[in-house]
Short mmCIF file of C-alpha atoms and ligand atoms in Angstrom, two decimals:
data_model
loop_
_atom_site.label_atom_id
_atom_site.label_comp_id
_atom_site.label_asym_id
_atom_site.label_seq_id
_atom_site.Cartn_x
_atom_site.Cartn_y
_atom_site.Cartn_z
CA UNK A 1 -2.00 -18.08 -37.75
CA UNK A 2 -2.88 -15.33 -40.25
CA UNK A 3 -6.55 -15.42 -39.24
CA UNK A 4 -5.78 -14.82 -35.55
CA UNK A 5 -3.36 -12.04 -36.38
CA UNK A 6 -5.77 -10.34 -38.75
CA UNK A 7 -8.57 -10.69 -36.23
CA UNK A 8 -6.49 -8.68 -33.75
CA UNK A 9 -6.17 -5.59 -36.00
CA UNK A 10 -8.54 -2.72 -35.15
CA UNK A 11 -11.06 -2.36 -37.98
CA UNK A 12 -12.66 0.98 -37.09
CA UNK A 13 -11.79 4.55 -38.00
CA UNK A 14 -9.29 6.29 -35.74
CA UNK A 15 -10.48 9.83 -35.10
CA UNK A 16 -9.39 12.17 -32.31
CA UNK A 17 -7.63 9.36 -30.47
CA UNK A 18 -10.59 6.95 -30.53
CA UNK A 19 -11.33 3.84 -32.58
CA UNK A 20 -14.90 4.32 -33.79
CA UNK A 21 -17.24 2.68 -36.30
CA UNK A 22 -18.32 4.66 -39.38
CA UNK A 23 -21.14 7.08 -38.55
CA UNK A 24 -23.35 5.17 -41.01
CA UNK A 25 -22.32 1.82 -39.53
CA UNK A 26 -21.19 0.73 -43.03
CA UNK A 27 -18.28 -1.65 -43.64
CA UNK A 28 -16.45 -3.14 -46.61
CA UNK A 29 -14.61 -6.41 -47.21
CA UNK A 30 -10.90 -7.01 -47.66
CA UNK A 31 -9.83 -9.97 -49.84
CA UNK A 32 -6.79 -12.21 -50.00
CA UNK A 33 -5.72 -12.12 -53.67
CA UNK A 34 -4.10 -15.55 -53.41
CA UNK A 35 -7.45 -17.18 -52.65
CA UNK A 36 -10.14 -14.65 -53.50
CA UNK A 37 -11.47 -15.12 -49.92
CA UNK A 38 -12.68 -12.31 -47.65
CA UNK A 39 -10.24 -11.98 -44.74
CA UNK A 40 -11.64 -8.96 -42.88
CA UNK A 41 -14.38 -6.38 -42.80
CA UNK A 42 -13.42 -2.80 -41.97
CA UNK A 43 -15.28 0.46 -41.35
CA UNK A 44 -16.42 2.31 -44.45
CA UNK A 45 -16.02 6.00 -43.68
CA UNK A 46 -18.16 8.60 -45.42
CA UNK A 47 -18.37 12.39 -45.58
CA UNK A 48 -19.49 12.75 -41.92
CA UNK A 49 -16.49 10.74 -40.73
CA UNK A 50 -14.20 12.70 -43.02
CA UNK A 51 -15.45 15.94 -41.48
CA UNK A 52 -14.88 14.63 -37.96
CA UNK A 53 -11.35 13.56 -38.92
CA UNK A 54 -10.28 16.85 -40.51
CA UNK A 55 -11.84 18.82 -37.63
CA UNK A 56 -9.76 16.76 -35.23
CA UNK A 57 -6.57 17.35 -37.24
CA UNK A 58 -7.26 21.09 -37.40
CA UNK A 59 -8.07 21.31 -33.67
CA UNK A 60 -4.81 19.66 -32.65
CA UNK A 61 -2.51 21.42 -35.15
CA UNK A 62 -1.43 24.31 -32.91
CA UNK A 63 -0.55 22.19 -29.88
CA UNK A 64 1.22 19.60 -32.01
CA UNK A 65 3.28 22.24 -33.81
CA UNK A 66 4.35 23.54 -30.40
CA UNK A 67 5.83 20.20 -29.28
CA UNK A 68 9.59 19.99 -29.20
CA UNK A 69 11.42 18.47 -32.16
CA UNK A 70 12.98 15.96 -29.76
CA UNK A 71 9.57 14.81 -28.55
CA UNK A 72 8.39 14.23 -32.13
CA UNK A 73 11.68 12.57 -32.97
CA UNK A 74 11.38 10.13 -30.09
CA UNK A 75 7.85 9.10 -31.03
CA UNK A 76 9.14 8.23 -34.50
CA UNK A 77 12.11 6.39 -33.06
CA UNK A 78 9.87 4.29 -30.81
CA UNK A 79 7.54 3.55 -33.73
CA UNK A 80 10.57 2.51 -35.81
CA UNK A 81 11.56 0.00 -33.17
CA UNK A 82 8.02 -1.27 -32.69
CA UNK A 83 7.67 -1.86 -36.44
CA UNK A 84 10.87 -3.90 -36.47
CA UNK A 85 9.75 -5.84 -33.37
CA UNK A 86 6.59 -6.73 -35.29
CA UNK A 87 8.28 -7.41 -38.61
CA UNK A 88 6.87 -10.92 -39.01
CA UNK A 89 3.31 -9.91 -38.14
CA UNK A 90 3.29 -6.84 -40.38
CA UNK A 91 4.76 -8.86 -43.24
CA UNK A 92 2.09 -11.53 -42.87
CA UNK A 93 -0.67 -8.91 -42.84
CA UNK A 94 0.71 -7.35 -46.03
CA UNK A 95 1.11 -10.66 -47.81
CA UNK A 96 -2.38 -11.72 -46.85
CA UNK A 97 -4.07 -8.55 -48.09
CA UNK A 98 -2.01 -7.78 -51.21
CA UNK A 99 -0.14 -10.92 -52.19
CA UNK A 100 3.59 -10.15 -52.20
CA UNK A 101 5.75 -13.06 -50.99
CA UNK A 102 6.62 -13.01 -47.29
CA UNK A 103 10.32 -12.42 -47.93
CA UNK A 104 9.51 -9.29 -49.92
CA UNK A 105 6.97 -8.18 -47.33
CA UNK A 106 9.64 -8.51 -44.62
CA UNK A 107 11.93 -6.40 -46.78
CA UNK A 108 9.23 -3.77 -47.09
CA UNK A 109 8.81 -3.68 -43.30
CA UNK A 110 12.49 -2.77 -42.90
CA UNK A 111 12.29 -0.21 -45.74
CA UNK A 112 9.13 1.30 -44.23
CA UNK A 113 10.54 1.44 -40.70
CA UNK A 114 13.62 3.19 -42.01
CA UNK A 115 11.51 6.22 -43.03
CA UNK A 116 10.59 6.64 -39.36
CA UNK A 117 14.22 6.35 -38.27
CA UNK A 118 15.35 8.75 -41.01
CA UNK A 119 12.71 11.36 -40.13
CA UNK A 120 13.27 10.92 -36.39
CA UNK A 121 16.78 12.15 -37.19
CA UNK A 122 15.55 14.94 -39.47
CA UNK A 123 13.03 16.23 -36.91
CA UNK A 124 15.83 17.78 -34.85
CA UNK A 125 17.64 19.24 -37.87
CA UNK A 126 15.02 21.63 -39.26
CA UNK A 127 17.07 24.73 -39.87
CA UNK A 128 16.66 28.13 -41.45
CA UNK A 129 18.91 30.85 -42.74
CA UNK A 130 20.28 34.22 -41.72
CA UNK A 131 21.65 36.69 -44.25
CA UNK A 132 21.92 40.41 -44.88
CA UNK A 133 20.31 42.25 -47.77
CA UNK A 134 22.64 43.37 -50.55
CA UNK A 135 22.56 46.98 -49.43
CA UNK A 136 23.42 45.97 -45.89
CA UNK A 137 20.34 47.67 -44.43
CA UNK A 138 18.27 44.65 -43.40
CA UNK A 139 18.71 41.29 -41.80
CA UNK A 140 16.88 38.37 -43.41
CA UNK A 141 15.93 35.60 -41.03
CA UNK A 142 14.36 32.55 -42.66
CA UNK A 143 12.45 30.11 -40.47
CA UNK A 144 10.47 26.97 -41.25
CA UNK A 145 7.09 26.10 -39.81
CA UNK A 146 4.80 23.08 -40.24
CA UNK A 147 2.57 23.59 -43.24
CA UNK A 148 -0.53 22.59 -41.22
CA UNK A 149 -3.06 19.77 -41.38
CA UNK A 150 -2.22 17.36 -44.21
CA UNK A 151 -4.23 14.93 -46.30
CA UNK A 152 -2.30 11.71 -46.93
CA UNK A 153 -3.49 9.24 -49.59
CA UNK A 154 -1.64 6.00 -50.30
CA UNK A 155 -1.81 3.16 -52.87
CA UNK A 156 -2.01 -0.59 -52.22
CA UNK A 157 1.28 -1.75 -53.74
CA UNK A 158 3.57 -0.83 -50.80
CA UNK A 159 0.96 -0.67 -48.05
CA UNK A 160 3.38 0.04 -45.20
CA UNK A 161 6.19 2.02 -46.83
CA UNK A 162 3.93 4.44 -48.70
CA UNK A 163 2.34 5.26 -45.33
CA UNK A 164 5.56 5.76 -43.36
CA UNK A 165 7.09 7.79 -46.21
CA UNK A 166 4.38 10.42 -45.63
CA UNK A 167 3.55 10.04 -41.94
CA UNK A 168 7.25 10.16 -40.94
CA UNK A 169 8.03 13.62 -42.34
CA UNK A 170 4.60 14.97 -41.33
CA UNK A 171 5.22 13.98 -37.70
CA UNK A 172 8.78 15.28 -37.82
CA UNK A 173 7.65 18.63 -39.23
CA UNK A 174 4.84 19.05 -36.67
CA UNK A 175 1.85 18.55 -38.97
CA UNK A 176 -1.39 16.82 -38.02
CA UNK A 177 -2.92 14.46 -40.57
CA UNK A 178 -5.92 12.77 -42.07
CA UNK A 179 -4.93 9.51 -43.73
CA UNK A 180 -6.83 7.41 -46.27
CA UNK A 181 -5.09 4.17 -47.22
CA UNK A 182 -6.02 2.20 -50.35
CA UNK A 183 -9.23 0.20 -50.11
CA UNK A 184 -7.44 -3.01 -51.14
CA UNK A 185 -4.95 -2.82 -48.24
CA UNK A 186 -6.44 -1.04 -45.21
CA UNK A 187 -5.27 -3.63 -42.65
CA UNK A 188 -1.57 -2.74 -42.83
CA UNK A 189 -2.43 0.95 -42.39
CA UNK A 190 -4.67 0.19 -39.41
CA UNK A 191 -1.90 -1.89 -37.81
CA UNK A 192 0.54 0.99 -38.40
CA UNK A 193 -1.85 3.46 -36.79
CA UNK A 194 -2.09 1.25 -33.73
CA UNK A 195 1.71 1.11 -33.52
CA UNK A 196 1.90 4.91 -33.59
CA UNK A 197 -0.59 5.15 -30.72
CA UNK A 198 1.55 2.72 -28.70
CA UNK A 199 4.62 4.83 -29.57
CA UNK A 200 2.91 7.78 -27.89
CA UNK A 201 1.52 9.82 -30.78
CA UNK A 202 -0.98 12.21 -29.14
CA UNK A 203 -4.69 12.00 -29.94
CA UNK A 204 -5.78 13.87 -33.06
CA UNK A 205 -2.36 14.03 -34.72
CA UNK A 206 -3.10 11.11 -37.04
CA UNK A 207 -6.69 10.40 -38.02
CA UNK A 208 -7.39 7.47 -40.33
CA UNK A 209 -10.51 6.95 -42.42
CA UNK A 210 -10.82 3.74 -44.42
CA UNK A 211 -13.35 3.48 -47.22
CA UNK A 212 -13.88 1.81 -50.57
CA UNK A 213 -15.53 4.97 -51.91
CA UNK A 214 -12.61 7.38 -51.68
CA UNK A 215 -14.08 10.21 -53.75
CA UNK A 216 -16.45 11.71 -51.19
CA UNK A 217 -14.09 11.30 -48.21
CA UNK A 218 -11.16 12.94 -49.96
CA UNK A 219 -13.22 15.70 -51.57
CA UNK A 220 -14.68 16.54 -48.15
CA UNK A 221 -11.13 17.07 -46.92
CA UNK A 222 -10.04 18.96 -50.03
CA UNK A 223 -12.94 21.41 -49.73
CA UNK A 224 -12.93 21.68 -45.93
CA UNK A 225 -10.81 24.81 -45.92
CA UNK A 226 -8.90 23.24 -43.02
CA UNK A 227 -6.32 21.13 -44.86
CA UNK A 228 -3.19 22.96 -46.01
CA UNK A 229 -1.49 20.23 -47.95
CA UNK A 230 -2.16 17.01 -49.83
CA UNK A 231 0.46 14.31 -50.24
CA UNK A 232 -0.76 11.69 -52.71
CA UNK A 233 0.79 8.51 -54.07
CA UNK A 234 -1.14 6.69 -56.76
CA UNK A 235 -2.09 6.82 -60.40
CA UNK A 236 -1.53 9.85 -62.60
CA UNK A 237 -5.24 9.84 -63.42
CA UNK A 238 -6.33 10.31 -59.78
CA UNK A 239 -3.40 12.67 -59.16
CA UNK A 240 -4.70 15.02 -61.87
CA UNK A 241 -8.18 14.98 -60.34
CA UNK A 242 -6.73 15.89 -56.94
CA UNK A 243 -4.56 18.64 -58.44
CA UNK A 244 -7.72 20.18 -59.90
CA UNK A 245 -9.42 19.93 -56.50
CA UNK A 246 -6.36 21.40 -54.77
CA UNK A 247 -6.53 24.43 -57.04
CA UNK A 248 -9.84 25.40 -55.44
CA UNK A 249 -8.09 26.30 -52.19
CA UNK A 250 -4.54 26.74 -53.58
CA UNK A 251 -3.37 23.83 -51.45
CA UNK A 252 0.26 22.68 -51.35
CA UNK A 253 0.63 19.37 -53.19
CA UNK A 254 3.06 16.48 -53.36
CA UNK A 255 2.26 14.00 -56.10
CA UNK A 256 3.99 10.63 -56.48
CA UNK A 257 2.33 9.27 -59.59
CA UNK A 258 2.77 6.58 -62.18
CA UNK A 259 5.84 5.58 -64.16
CA UNK A 260 6.86 3.97 -67.42
CA UNK A 261 10.50 3.20 -66.64
CA UNK A 262 12.94 2.56 -69.48
CA UNK A 263 15.61 -0.06 -68.71
CA UNK A 264 18.50 0.41 -71.15
CA UNK A 265 21.22 -2.17 -71.69
CA UNK A 266 24.10 -0.86 -73.80
CA UNK A 267 26.27 -3.16 -75.89
CA UNK A 268 29.18 -2.71 -73.44
CA UNK A 269 27.11 -3.61 -70.35
CA UNK A 270 28.10 -6.37 -67.95
CA UNK A 271 25.33 -8.76 -68.96
CA UNK A 272 25.25 -10.63 -65.65
CA UNK A 273 24.72 -7.39 -63.79
CA UNK A 274 22.14 -6.24 -66.33
CA UNK A 275 20.12 -9.45 -65.94
CA UNK A 276 20.36 -9.22 -62.13
CA UNK A 277 19.26 -5.58 -62.35
CA UNK A 278 16.34 -6.46 -64.61
CA UNK A 279 15.17 -9.13 -62.16
CA UNK A 280 14.98 -6.53 -59.40
CA UNK A 281 13.63 -3.67 -61.50
CA UNK A 282 10.99 -5.88 -63.11
CA UNK A 283 10.09 -8.46 -60.50
CA UNK A 284 10.10 -6.46 -57.25
CA UNK A 285 6.51 -6.63 -56.02
CA UNK A 286 5.51 -8.89 -58.99
CA UNK A 287 6.05 -5.89 -61.27
CA UNK A 288 3.42 -3.91 -59.36
CA UNK A 289 5.68 -0.94 -58.67
CA UNK A 290 5.76 2.60 -60.03
CA UNK A 291 9.50 2.02 -60.47
CA UNK A 292 9.03 -1.25 -62.41
CA UNK A 293 11.07 -1.58 -65.60
CA UNK A 294 8.27 -1.24 -68.13
CA UNK A 295 10.29 -1.12 -71.37
CA UNK A 296 13.59 -3.02 -71.67
CA UNK A 297 15.63 -1.49 -74.49
CA UNK A 298 18.58 -3.74 -75.27
CA UNK A 299 21.23 -3.13 -77.91
CA UNK A 300 20.43 -5.31 -80.94
CA UNK A 301 23.78 -7.11 -80.74
CA UNK A 302 22.91 -8.61 -77.33
CA UNK A 303 19.09 -8.43 -77.27
CA UNK A 304 18.59 -12.12 -78.02
CA UNK A 305 21.07 -13.32 -75.44
CA UNK A 306 19.69 -10.90 -72.82
CA UNK A 307 16.09 -12.04 -73.45
CA UNK A 308 17.09 -15.73 -73.19
CA UNK A 309 19.02 -15.22 -69.97
CA UNK A 310 16.25 -13.15 -68.44
CA UNK A 311 13.68 -15.76 -69.50
CA UNK A 312 15.75 -18.51 -67.88
CA UNK A 313 15.67 -16.59 -64.57
CA UNK A 314 12.05 -15.43 -64.77
CA UNK A 315 10.79 -18.78 -66.02
CA UNK A 316 12.29 -20.59 -63.04
CA UNK A 317 10.49 -18.44 -60.46
CA UNK A 318 7.83 -20.26 -58.48
CA UNK A 319 4.40 -18.67 -58.57
CA UNK A 320 2.10 -19.19 -55.61
CA UNK A 321 0.53 -18.02 -52.39
CA UNK A 322 2.96 -15.51 -50.89
CA UNK A 323 2.62 -17.00 -47.42
CA UNK A 324 4.34 -20.22 -48.57
CA UNK A 325 8.12 -20.30 -48.22
CA UNK A 326 8.64 -21.77 -51.68
CA UNK A 327 6.90 -18.84 -53.42
CA UNK A 328 8.94 -16.32 -55.41
CA UNK A 329 6.05 -14.58 -57.16
CA UNK A 330 2.69 -13.96 -55.51
CA UNK A 331 -0.67 -13.18 -57.10
CA UNK A 332 -1.53 -9.83 -58.63
CA UNK A 333 -3.70 -7.68 -56.42
CA UNK A 334 -7.07 -8.31 -58.10
CA UNK A 335 -8.66 -10.06 -61.07
CA UNK A 336 -8.83 -6.81 -63.06
CA UNK A 337 -5.05 -6.63 -62.89
CA UNK A 338 -4.66 -10.09 -64.44
CA UNK A 339 -7.10 -9.19 -67.23
CA UNK A 340 -5.19 -5.99 -67.97
CA UNK A 341 -1.83 -7.77 -68.16
CA UNK A 342 -3.29 -10.51 -70.36
CA UNK A 343 -4.71 -7.93 -72.80
CA UNK A 344 -1.39 -6.05 -72.98
CA UNK A 345 0.53 -9.24 -73.72
CA UNK A 346 -2.04 -10.32 -76.34
CA UNK A 347 -1.70 -6.97 -78.10
CA UNK A 348 2.11 -7.20 -78.15
CA UNK A 349 1.96 -10.76 -79.50
CA UNK A 350 -0.56 -9.69 -82.18
CA UNK A 351 1.98 -7.09 -83.25
CA UNK A 352 4.69 -9.68 -83.69
CA UNK A 353 6.35 -10.13 -80.27
CA UNK A 354 7.78 -13.55 -79.45
CA UNK A 355 6.94 -15.15 -76.10
CA UNK A 356 10.28 -16.33 -74.69
CA UNK A 357 8.71 -17.58 -71.45
CA UNK A 358 5.44 -17.38 -69.56
CA UNK A 359 2.27 -15.75 -70.92
CA UNK A 360 -1.02 -16.43 -69.29
CA UNK A 361 -2.57 -16.67 -65.87
CA UNK A 362 -1.08 -19.34 -63.66
CA UNK A 363 -2.22 -21.37 -60.71
CA UNK A 364 -0.72 -21.44 -57.29
CA UNK A 365 1.45 -24.31 -58.52
CA UNK A 366 2.76 -22.29 -61.37
CA UNK A 367 0.97 -24.28 -64.06
CA UNK A 368 0.08 -22.20 -67.04
CA UNK A 369 -3.32 -21.29 -68.21
CA UNK A 370 -5.68 -22.38 -65.50
CA UNK A 371 -8.03 -19.47 -65.98
CA UNK A 372 -10.54 -20.54 -63.39
CA UNK A 373 -7.99 -20.48 -60.58
CA UNK A 374 -9.29 -18.78 -57.44
CA UNK A 375 -6.27 -16.51 -56.95
CA UNK A 376 -5.12 -13.78 -59.29
CA UNK A 377 -1.93 -15.26 -60.71
CA UNK A 378 0.02 -14.36 -63.84
CA UNK A 379 3.14 -16.21 -64.95
CA UNK A 380 6.43 -14.30 -65.25
CA UNK A 381 6.70 -13.53 -68.95
CA UNK A 382 9.48 -12.34 -71.25
CA UNK A 383 8.58 -10.99 -74.69
CA UNK A 384 11.24 -10.31 -77.32
CA UNK A 385 11.15 -8.28 -80.53
CA UNK A 386 8.36 -6.12 -79.15
CA UNK A 387 7.03 -3.52 -81.57
CA UNK A 388 7.53 -0.03 -80.13
CA UNK A 389 3.88 0.78 -80.99
CA UNK A 390 2.49 -1.95 -78.72
CA UNK A 391 0.03 -0.83 -76.04
CA UNK A 392 2.34 -1.93 -73.22
CA UNK A 393 4.92 0.66 -74.28
CA UNK A 394 2.58 3.44 -73.22
CA UNK A 395 0.85 1.75 -70.26
CA UNK A 396 2.03 0.81 -66.79
CA UNK A 397 2.02 -2.99 -67.11
CA UNK A 398 1.92 -3.51 -63.32
CA UNK A 399 2.62 -7.20 -63.69
CA UNK A 400 5.50 -9.67 -64.21
CA UNK A 401 5.96 -9.02 -67.92
CA UNK A 402 9.30 -7.92 -69.40
CA UNK A 403 9.09 -6.64 -72.99
CA UNK A 404 12.49 -6.54 -74.70
CA UNK A 405 12.86 -4.03 -77.50
CA UNK A 406 16.06 -4.06 -79.60
CA UNK A 407 17.69 -0.74 -80.51
CA UNK A 408 20.67 0.31 -82.64
CA UNK A 409 22.02 3.70 -81.55
CA UNK A 410 22.33 5.78 -78.39
CA UNK A 411 20.29 8.65 -79.87
CA UNK A 412 17.56 6.27 -80.93
CA UNK A 413 17.25 4.66 -77.51
CA UNK A 414 17.18 8.01 -75.71
CA UNK A 415 14.39 9.19 -78.01
CA UNK A 416 12.46 5.98 -77.36
CA UNK A 417 13.06 6.16 -73.60
CA UNK A 418 11.88 9.78 -73.40
CA UNK A 419 8.89 9.22 -75.69
CA UNK A 420 6.41 9.05 -72.81
CA UNK A 421 4.47 11.50 -70.70
CA UNK A 422 5.92 9.89 -67.55
CA UNK A 423 9.36 10.52 -66.05
CA UNK A 424 9.80 8.72 -62.75
CA UNK A 425 12.89 6.54 -63.08
CA UNK A 426 15.20 5.14 -65.75
CA UNK A 427 17.75 2.32 -65.53
CA UNK A 428 20.94 2.25 -67.51
CA UNK A 429 23.56 -0.48 -67.81
CA UNK A 430 26.94 0.38 -69.32
CA UNK A 431 30.56 0.01 -68.28
CA UNK A 432 31.53 3.26 -69.98
CA UNK A 433 31.45 5.99 -67.33
CA UNK A 434 31.24 8.85 -69.84
CA UNK A 435 28.35 7.23 -71.62
CA UNK A 436 26.67 6.50 -68.28
CA UNK A 437 26.83 10.14 -67.19
CA UNK A 438 25.88 11.48 -70.64
CA UNK A 439 22.84 9.22 -70.99
CA UNK A 440 21.76 9.74 -67.36
CA UNK A 441 21.68 13.48 -68.01
CA UNK A 442 19.64 12.99 -71.18
CA UNK A 443 16.98 10.79 -69.59
CA UNK A 444 13.88 12.83 -68.67
CA UNK A 445 13.34 11.26 -65.25
CA UNK A 446 13.65 12.16 -61.57
CA UNK A 447 15.86 9.15 -60.73
CA UNK A 448 18.40 7.03 -62.59
CA UNK A 449 19.65 3.60 -61.58
CA UNK A 450 23.09 3.39 -63.16
CA UNK A 451 24.11 -0.28 -63.19
CA UNK A 452 21.49 -1.04 -60.53
CA UNK A 453 17.86 -2.08 -60.63
CA UNK A 454 16.91 -0.47 -57.31
CA UNK A 455 16.74 3.25 -56.54
CA UNK A 456 14.33 3.39 -53.58
CA UNK A 457 15.99 4.36 -50.32
CA UNK A 458 14.75 6.50 -47.42
CA UNK A 459 17.95 8.56 -47.56
CA UNK A 460 17.39 9.47 -51.23
CA UNK A 461 14.98 12.01 -52.77
CA UNK A 462 12.33 9.87 -54.48
CA UNK A 463 10.13 11.41 -57.16
CA UNK A 464 9.54 12.09 -60.79
CA UNK A 465 9.28 14.71 -63.50
CA UNK A 466 6.68 15.21 -66.26
CA UNK A 467 3.41 13.43 -65.39
CA UNK A 468 5.11 11.25 -62.76
CA UNK A 469 4.57 13.92 -60.18
CA UNK A 470 5.56 16.94 -58.15
CA UNK A 471 7.91 17.04 -55.17
CA UNK A 472 10.17 14.48 -53.55
CA UNK A 473 9.77 12.02 -50.68
CA UNK A 474 12.63 10.89 -48.45
CA UNK A 475 16.17 12.20 -48.39
CA UNK A 476 17.12 15.54 -46.93
CA UNK A 477 14.42 17.33 -48.91
CA UNK A 478 11.58 15.01 -47.84
CA UNK A 479 10.70 17.04 -44.77
CA UNK A 480 10.57 20.30 -46.76
CA UNK A 481 7.36 19.09 -48.39
CA UNK A 482 5.74 19.48 -44.96
CA UNK A 483 7.32 22.82 -44.03
CA UNK A 484 6.45 26.36 -44.97
CA UNK A 485 9.10 29.05 -45.22
CA UNK A 486 8.65 32.31 -43.33
CA UNK A 487 11.05 35.19 -43.66
CA UNK A 488 11.51 38.07 -41.26
CA UNK A 489 12.84 41.41 -42.52
CA UNK A 490 14.61 43.26 -39.69
CA UNK A 491 16.29 46.62 -40.18
CA UNK A 492 19.87 46.68 -38.94
CA UNK A 493 20.36 49.40 -36.41
P1 NAD B 501 -5.04 4.80 -57.52
O1 NAD B 501 -4.73 6.14 -58.05
O2 NAD B 501 -6.18 4.05 -58.08
O3 NAD B 501 -5.33 4.91 -55.96
C1 NAD B 501 -4.42 5.54 -55.09
C2 NAD B 501 -5.19 6.08 -53.91
O4 NAD B 501 -6.10 7.08 -54.37
C3 NAD B 501 -6.00 5.03 -53.17
O5 NAD B 501 -5.95 5.31 -51.79
C4 NAD B 501 -7.40 5.29 -53.70
O6 NAD B 501 -8.42 4.91 -52.81
C5 NAD B 501 -7.39 6.79 -53.88
N1 NAD B 501 -8.38 7.27 -54.84
C6 NAD B 501 -8.89 6.62 -55.91
N2 NAD B 501 -9.80 7.39 -56.52
C7 NAD B 501 -9.87 8.55 -55.83
C8 NAD B 501 -10.64 9.74 -55.97
N3 NAD B 501 -11.53 9.89 -56.94
N4 NAD B 501 -10.44 10.73 -55.08
C9 NAD B 501 -9.54 10.59 -54.10
N5 NAD B 501 -8.79 9.49 -53.90
C10 NAD B 501 -8.96 8.47 -54.76
O7 NAD B 501 -3.68 3.97 -57.59
P2 NAD B 501 -3.42 2.48 -57.09
O8 NAD B 501 -4.01 1.54 -58.06
O9 NAD B 501 -3.79 2.32 -55.65
O10 NAD B 501 -1.83 2.43 -57.14
C11 NAD B 501 -1.13 2.19 -58.28
C12 NAD B 501 -0.63 3.49 -58.87
O11 NAD B 501 0.17 4.16 -57.91
C13 NAD B 501 0.27 3.27 -60.05
O12 NAD B 501 -0.01 4.22 -61.04
C14 NAD B 501 1.67 3.47 -59.47
O13 NAD B 501 2.63 3.84 -60.42
C15 NAD B 501 1.41 4.55 -58.49
N6 NAD B 501 2.47 4.59 -57.48
C16 NAD B 501 3.34 5.62 -57.50
C17 NAD B 501 4.39 5.67 -56.58
C18 NAD B 501 5.36 6.79 -56.58
O14 NAD B 501 6.05 6.96 -55.57
N7 NAD B 501 5.49 7.56 -57.64
C19 NAD B 501 4.50 4.65 -55.62
C20 NAD B 501 3.58 3.60 -55.63
C21 NAD B 501 2.56 3.60 -56.56
#
């Protein structure tokens, strides 16, 4: 069933309303991480294709900006409905190219679609301001205009939602786009592009270039002089490179980068809720999320009990191919990811951590330590008594590993939590409202989950501080990232 579905996805580049092969004729392979098998071959765009795509976006910008907000809104609304109609197919495509279990993939489809519904509603609510200068002599009229052609770059971990979170506000604002999805998960992005064409998006508004050599494609766009904005989601390392490139043309930037989320459980927390929260914050997407709980700080008086209860839950999860109903935890996205997680765990254990459950690559049946398995599995792992100097404290684990670090005082845990260059999200479990508000304010992050392990929602402003990024996606401010402010000074007569 998956093979037929995947065979029906367009595999070319979509430029100026046409599906075309790469100018060079080159292609690259897409793998299923549960089996290591090639499942599709898609066009490998290069600099010439990138130029054609950005020229198309620039050519169509004026006409697209002139469309009515209602027209743009209704395209998004139709696309929202089409995505939900195709929920099962889109979920299967995602699971097959990146591994997450089908149930999670279906959840992502709904989450992703919701960005289109949210921004279809925002498209008709772009407003400005009208005031008078302090001396009463001038009127100030503030209007908002689309920023212009945008470069959109997305990661592989949420292949559909990271696309709709950018494409939705860009369409709503009246921006044209060039879009480069991650090389590990191009199929979902291609299927989404096809849906937008069916929803009536005019030619040239969205141009997609797939490639497994992103550097030259993206740099061609960055230096084209035609793009006015880049919206990037991915690693901090690549984000910094793109910020340097953006400086060459003083381009507007939105950067959704990496995280190193602290997950704090105070001694007064409801332990059941804290364990439930940890399961979501750690295990969503097999731990491959920028919002993943990376460091679990638990008050020393309950650290042992918390680790045991979490291990009981994590240890009972079934690891396997995400397309099978029985699977709770799919493979990691590629072999490199398994090697990285294994090295981080080995370092923590060398420094004295205790393995409460898991450790080691698994097989599709969940058996430990079958290193020659074809898929890229890693067993859900809980480590207790982790030394705060371990490598995993300063690295995005991006896998199903929960390190539990005991702490003694509130000041100490806040210092530990903030001792990182990242600042995307923090989680805090306490039943004391004053403490909850006080500690939330002290956490150097863009988002706090207070007694919850999930913060992502299209209606909320998602984003981080420090090296986790610049700007916000979603919520009422999400569309502002794609709008430019213009002010008119008018003498009062
Ligand atoms: P990545 O930075 O390797 O790749 C992200 C995108 O950038 C991909 O499309 C890739 O092809 C492209 N890219 C890579 N090198 C490039 C270059 N030299 N020039 C231009 N583009 C280039 O990240 P990834 O491995 O795909 O995703 C995981 C990372 O994304 C993690 O750090 C995670 O925390 C982060 N992430 C952040 C958020 C957020 O909202 N803050 C959401 C999801 C993922």
